[in-house]
Amino acid sequence: MRLTLDDLKRVLIEGSGAGEGVDLDGDILDVTFEQLGYDSLALLETASRLAREYRIDLDDDAAVAASTPRDLLDLANATEGEPA
Amino acid sequence: MTTLVTGIGVVAPNGLGADDFWAATLAGRGALSPVRRFDARDYPARLAGEVPGFDAAAYLPSRLLPQTDHMTRLALVAADWALADAGVGPDTYDPYDMGVITASSAGGFEFGQRELRNLWSQGSEYVSAYQAFAWFYAVNTGQISIRHQMKGPSGVVVTDQAGGLDALAQAHRQLVRGSRLIVSGGVDGSLCPWGWVAQLAGGRLSTSADPDRAFQPFDDAAAGHVPGEGGAILVLEDAGAAAERGAPRVYGELAGYAATFDPLPGSGRPPGLRRAIEGALDAAGVEPAEIDIVFADAAAVPELDQVESDAITAVFGPGAVPVTAPKTMTGRLYAGGGALDVVAALLAIRDGVVPPTVNVERAARHRLDLVTSRARPMTVSRALVLARGHGGFNSALVVRAAPGTSRHANEEVHDATDSG
Amino acid sequence: MLSPGGQGTKEFWSLLCEGRTATRTISFFDPSPFRSQVAAEIDFDPLLAGLTAREVRRMDRAAQLAVVAAREAVADSELSFDELDPSRLGVTIGTAVGATTGLEREYRVVSDDGRLHQVDHRYATPHLYDYLVPSSFAAEVAWDHGAEGPVAVVSTGCTSGLDAVGHACGLIREGSAEVMIAGAADAPISPITLACFDAIKATTNRNDDPAHASRPFDATRNGFVLGEGAAVFVLEPLERARRRGARIYAEIVGFASRCNAFHMTGLRPDGAEMAEAIGLALREARLRPTAVDYINAHGSGTKQNDRHETAAFKRALGDHAYRVPVSSIKSMIGHSLGAIGSLEIAASVLAIQNDVVPPTANLHSPDPQCDLDYVPLSAREWPTRTVLSVGSGFGGFQSAMVLRGEPS
C-alpha cells in the first residue's frame, strides 16, 4: 500500500499542527516544508509516526533532508513498509 | 533606576484576562470546584482552581499545540496579552534589549505524564519528539522568547510558590544591568493524575470536598490548600525606556524585594519571613507604616499561617495593616501565585480598592486586620506581596504607585463590588 | 565535584589531563530498547559519599550529587561559619531536568508501569513533592550549611550550570549575599530521557564503541553522549577572600546570557547570539578578545552545535579565534545537561590553576567547518590566565562566562 499525500497530511497535522496561513488542502506536493512551516523536529516527529502507524522505517538523516512532501512520499514509498 | 510594570496578562481560574480576573476578584467570586481535567474521585483531594473555558486553539497557532503542555499554552497567551496591553510589538525595541524571565515549579507535568505513559505502556518509539523540551522548567521562557523575538537575558527560577516574586526580582536585576524590557512572572499548573499524586505527597492539600471550606487560611478550620493553575505575565520596563516610547499605561513600580530561607526545623533559629519583609521594605526605602496592604502567602497550614501572621504582626504591629489573600478564590498557583498577587496589588493601587479573602473567619490568634467577605475601598499607594515556597523559601516584594498615578478609593468601584 | 570518571576534584582533573574517557554502555538499566545506548555514568555510592540512609531516601540522585559536591566545596573553602551571618549566605543550584530519574522511578510504581492513567497515590513515596519541584535541591544544600539568605534553583536547560553561578555572582554584587554556594547537578540517565533524545536524534548511536562515542568537532560526530554530575563552588567577593587568606581558584570577571529566540532545539549557523553573549561577558570583564587564553567550549558533539559554536567564536573573537586553544570536556565526561556548565567552570578554573588546557578526546578528523585549534587528544601545557567558558541550551539559551586567575 502506498502512502498518499492525504495520509502524510494527516500525520503532519496530528503530530505537529498546521503552519499559520498555510492551506494544506492546496497543491502542496512541491511546496517546501519550510514554507509549510515544518522544521526538522516536525519531520522527525512525522518519521516516528510513520514508523508507528505504517511500519515505514525511514532513515533519520534522509527524512530530515526531505525538502517537500513529494520528497518524503517518494522516500516513504521506496522504503519497505506495510500498513499497521 | 526604576522598574515599572507597563503590561499585564492574566490567566486565572476566576478570570481569563486581567479585566475578568479583577472583576471576579473584587466581587469575591471563587473558582474552586471539583476537578474536571481528570477523574479525581478516587483521590483524597478532589478540588482545584482550574482555568475554565480556555480554548488554546483560539489563541495560538496550531503548530504550537502538539509541542506545548497546557500550562505553557496559558503562559503564551498571558504573555501575548501582557505585551498587547503594554503596546509593545516586535519593533518597539531591539531584540537584544528584551528578555524573558519566568518562574516554574514542575514544568509541563501533564505532557510529561503522557510521554512517560507512552514510553512504559507502548515503547520508546511512542515518545514525542517534543518531550525533550515540552515538560522542562525552562519551556515557558523559551517559547515566549521565540514567539516575541526576545534575545536579551533570559532566565528561569524554581523556588516553588516563591518563584513568581523571585522571577520579577531577577527581571528587575536585568533591567538594572541595562535591558529595557523583560517579560516576567509565572504561569503554572500540574493538574493531571501524576501531578496530583505528587502534590498529595507534599501533605498540604486540603481533603475537603466543599469549595467554601477547602482553603481557609488564618481560619481555625485551616487544613491545607486547594491547588490551581494559571498565573500572570507582566511586562517590566526601565522607566526611562517606557517614558521615551510613551508607554500607554503604567501600573506601578517594583520598589523593593528580598528573599530569605528558613533555618532547618528544630535548629531553634527564627523563621526567615520577617527578615524578607524587613529586607523588602528596606530596599524600597519605606517604613512599615507606609505600607497600605499586605497580600499574604496564606498557606492555610496552621503552623505556616502562624509564622506568617507573627511575621506581619512583628513588623507592622497587631492589626495595624490590612491583609488579604485573594488566592482563596483561585487556589494556590505555585509559580503563578506570586505574579498573580502582584497583579492584584497593582490593580488595587489603580482602583483604590482591596480584594477580599473569601471563606475565611479569622482565628483570634492571628492578630491581623484581614480583609474578609467583601472588597474594601481604600487608597493604596504601596502594597507588600508575600510568597513562600515548600522547604523554606520566603520572598517579599513591595510595589507602589508610579509617581503621579495614585488614585483614591472611588465610588464607581465601590458600587461594582457591592453588586458582586 | 562529582563527574563520570572522577569523584572529587583531583580525580576529575587527572581524567581530563590524561584525555581518558568515561563514556560506556549504559549499566543503570537495560539500554537495548533505545537508539542511543551509551552514557557517562558515575559509580556513585551515596552512603560511601557520606550521606545518611535517611538523606538517600529523601533525595533524588541529582540532589544527592549536589549535596555531596557542595560539602566538598565548603570543606575546601575552609570557610569559617563563625564569622558568617547565616542570613548573608545563599545558595543557587542549577539543574535542567531536576529529579527526572526519581520521578520516572516513582511513576513506574504508581502507574503500574504505565498501565494506569489514574496513578495510585497509595504507592507514592512521601518525598515525591521534593522530586516534583526541584527547588528542593537548593533547599537541601541550604539546610546542610545553614544558609538563610537568598536560595534558588536556576533552570535554563543546558546553560543552567553557567547561569546558576552567574546568578549567584549577581546576588553578591548587589549585596544580597556575602557568600554564595553555587553550582549545578543533573542525573538524567533514565529511560525517559534517553527516549526523548532518541526521538530527536540528539544523542549518538555509536553504541559499538562507547569509549569513543563522544566526538565533538570531529567529522564523524553524530550526537552527544548523555552524562551526569555535579560541581559546586564557594563564591565570595575578592576582598573578603583575600582578607581571610582563602585559596583563590579564580575570579569570575564577566558573565552574560542571551537567547536566540529562534527555536527550542535548533540553532542558526551564524552563532550570532552566542557571540553577543561572549562580547558582553568580555566587556563586563573589561578585557579584549585577545586576552582570552583558552575557550572551554560547549562542544556537545551534535552536528549543528559544533558549527554554531565555531562560528560564534570567530564572530566574537575575530582572528584570535584561530590562535586560542578551544576544547570540549564533553568528549570525556559526556553532556550532563544542566550540570555540565558548572563542571566546565571547574575545568576552566583548574586550567588556570595548572596552566594546562584539557584536550578534546576522540578528535581525529575535524569537520572542515570546524577549523579552530581544538586541542585534539592530549592536554597541553599552556599559560592560562583568562578562560572563556560558554554554554548553549534547549530553549535558545546562550551563556558566556569569563574567569581570570590572579597574575602569576
CSV table of N, CA, C and O in Angstrom, one decimal, chain B residues 7 72 81 340 398:
chain,number,residue,atom,x,y,z
B,7,GLY,N,2.6,46.4,31.5
B,7,GLY,CA,1.6,45.5,30.8
B,7,GLY,C,1.3,44.3,31.7
B,7,GLY,O,2.2,43.8,32.5
B,72,THR,N,1.9,25.8,29.4
B,72,THR,CA,2.7,26.6,28.5
B,72,THR,C,1.8,27.4,27.6
B,72,THR,O,2.0,28.6,27.3
B,81,TRP,N,-1.1,38.8,25.8
B,81,TRP,CA,-2.0,39.8,26.4
B,81,TRP,C,-1.2,40.9,27.1
B,81,TRP,O,-1.5,42.1,27.0
B,340,LEU,N,0.5,36.6,40.2
B,340,LEU,CA,-0.9,37.0,40.2
B,340,LEU,C,-1.3,37.9,41.3
B,340,LEU,O,-2.0,38.9,41.2
B,398,VAL,N,7.7,44.8,47.4
B,398,VAL,CA,6.9,46.0,47.6
B,398,VAL,C,6.6,46.6,46.2
B,398,VAL,O,7.6,46.8,45.4
